[in-house]
Amino acid sequence: MKVLVVGSGGREHAIVKSLKKSTKVDKIYCAPGNGGISYDAECVEINAMEFEKLADFAQNNSIDLTIIGMDDPLVGGIVDVFEEKGLKVFGPRKNAAIIEGSKSFSKDLMKKYNIPTCGYEVFHSPEEALMYLEGKEFPIVIKADGLALGKGVLICQDLTEAEKAIGSIMLDKQFGDAGNTVVIEDFMTGREVSVLCFCDGSHIIPMTSAQDHKRALDGDKGLNTGGMGTFSPSPFYTPEVQSFCEEKIYQPTIDAMKAEGRDFIGILFVGLMLTPDGPKVLEYNCRFGDPEAQVVLPRMKNDIIDVIEACIEGSLDKIDLKFTDNAAVCVVLASDGYPVNYEKGKEIKGLEAFEEKTDYYCFHAGTKLNDGKIVTNGGRVLGITALGSDLTEARKKAYDATEWVSFDNKYMRHDIGKAIDEA
Ligand code: GLY
């Protein structure tokens, strides 16, 4: 079959690599893709937000299945456009992708259906928000309601910081219309765990767990990023935690979406906080995590096409989802200065070291092909993943492999997976 993947990051490269392992896939396209993806798939120069053009491409090239990797097109309704044209597509429709597209929607859903999360209030005007903040305990979390490239969550240590956050989100419109509404949440403490789940509208199957490192600098310091590295599985996600989440969080979320007439078909990313009072939902996303996909998909034993088709056909309960009994660590190689200012166009050397290696992956995020050479083209450049018999071995191998490639201004965190030493 012919498959089209929509997106251009490390997550989409991980999806493409999984498709390459499938016995059912003959040809892979990726729109728009990136420099590294172009070695594994035919890249198509169509932007992920050009829904009509993408659907026309799928129609004209007899694409059997399109997989949407990114949040923006999903929240914007790309799946609805494909379905209206009778095209097979994997991802939630617009009315279900709202679970990521609106933080107030997801918080209200959790409240209505008793899904564990922290206390919160929703505000549509800065005056009301500022009034509410008077006398609140700090730290407190302020979130822009809509999509904000992963930057719309601000943790405020005191009233002054909170007032500044409301000003920049609601008045200065730092995140555009995404900040017309804000959610103010209680601050939760504990371990963060990401669990990506396959969903067919009625059934939900969680994948193996992962943990992201969102801050730019070692020791969880610096600005929030899209993610500087991941490891899988999380040793903190015990069988007891998993049972609790399956009973109180995953299935209730899918049931709640169905009850609201918003059947969720696709990947539900549940961001969990393992608090002293038990697991609670931090956030939902409507797609694979990035860089969570880069440690979860390499460990999946099933043919990804079988699982995706079961999601679309509503027969996910027939799937026995299996992961290898090992571990994976992904270290992101970024351009120094990310996530604020960074240079592009630097040649990347040493990529051939990953060829023919089974335990190592070099997922491309911000790269492009320039005169036959791969050069940097974004803040997050590469995701270096290694598999090992356990997390300690995977971590050592991943860090060893980060030395195989070089480019000017290469930057990485040095403590990805360090938390595993405390488990
Ligand atoms: N790694 C976090 C995300 O994909 O949103």
JSON list of N, CA and C and ligand atoms in Angstrom, two decimals, residues 212 226 269 285 287 289-292, ligand 1:
[
{"chain": "A", "resi": 212, "resn": "ASP", "atom": "N", "xyz": [9.49, 12.80, 29.11]},
{"chain": "A", "resi": 212, "resn": "ASP", "atom": "CA", "xyz": [10.14, 13.86, 28.33]},
{"chain": "A", "resi": 212, "resn": "ASP", "atom": "C", "xyz": [10.94, 14.76, 29.28]},
{"chain": "A", "resi": 226, "resn": "GLY", "atom": "N", "xyz": [10.18, 22.15, 23.02]},
{"chain": "A", "resi": 226, "resn": "GLY", "atom": "CA", "xyz": [9.31, 21.06, 22.55]},
{"chain": "A", "resi": 226, "resn": "GLY", "atom": "C", "xyz": [9.68, 19.73, 23.19]},
{"chain": "A", "resi": 269, "resn": "PHE", "atom": "N", "xyz": [-2.56, 11.32, 23.59]},
{"chain": "A", "resi": 269, "resn": "PHE", "atom": "CA", "xyz": [-1.35, 11.46, 24.41]},
{"chain": "A", "resi": 269, "resn": "PHE", "atom": "C", "xyz": [-1.81, 11.97, 25.76]},
{"chain": "A", "resi": 285, "resn": "ASN", "atom": "N", "xyz": [-2.94, 15.50, 24.55]},
{"chain": "A", "resi": 285, "resn": "ASN", "atom": "CA", "xyz": [-2.61, 15.90, 23.19]},
{"chain": "A", "resi": 285, "resn": "ASN", "atom": "C", "xyz": [-3.27, 14.91, 22.24]},
{"chain": "A", "resi": 287, "resn": "ARG", "atom": "N", "xyz": [-2.11, 13.52, 19.37]},
{"chain": "A", "resi": 287, "resn": "ARG", "atom": "CA", "xyz": [-1.15, 12.95, 18.40]},
{"chain": "A", "resi": 287, "resn": "ARG", "atom": "C", "xyz": [0.02, 12.35, 19.16]},
{"chain": "A", "resi": 289, "resn": "GLY", "atom": "N", "xyz": [3.62, 12.04, 20.77]},
{"chain": "A", "resi": 289, "resn": "GLY", "atom": "CA", "xyz": [4.50, 13.05, 21.34]},
{"chain": "A", "resi": 289, "resn": "GLY", "atom": "C", "xyz": [5.81, 13.12, 20.55]},
{"chain": "A", "resi": 290, "resn": "ASP", "atom": "N", "xyz": [6.46, 14.26, 20.67]},
{"chain": "A", "resi": 290, "resn": "ASP", "atom": "CA", "xyz": [7.74, 14.48, 19.99]},
{"chain": "A", "resi": 290, "resn": "ASP", "atom": "C", "xyz": [8.66, 15.11, 21.03]},
{"chain": "A", "resi": 291, "resn": "PRO", "atom": "N", "xyz": [9.63, 14.40, 21.60]},
{"chain": "A", "resi": 291, "resn": "PRO", "atom": "CA", "xyz": [10.26, 13.17, 21.13]},
{"chain": "A", "resi": 291, "resn": "PRO", "atom": "C", "xyz": [9.83, 11.87, 21.82]},
{"chain": "A", "resi": 292, "resn": "GLU", "atom": "N", "xyz": [8.59, 11.77, 22.30]},
{"chain": "A", "resi": 292, "resn": "GLU", "atom": "CA", "xyz": [8.17, 10.49, 22.88]},
{"chain": "A", "resi": 292, "resn": "GLU", "atom": "C", "xyz": [8.09, 9.38, 21.82]},
{"chain": "B", "resi": 1, "resn": "GLY", "atom": "N1", "xyz": [6.95, 16.16, 24.03]},
{"chain": "B", "resi": 1, "resn": "GLY", "atom": "C1", "xyz": [5.77, 16.87, 24.29]},
{"chain": "B", "resi": 1, "resn": "GLY", "atom": "C2", "xyz": [4.84, 16.96, 23.16]},
{"chain": "B", "resi": 1, "resn": "GLY", "atom": "O1", "xyz": [4.97, 16.28, 22.18]},
{"chain": "B", "resi": 1, "resn": "GLY", "atom": "O2", "xyz": [3.90, 17.75, 23.26]}
]
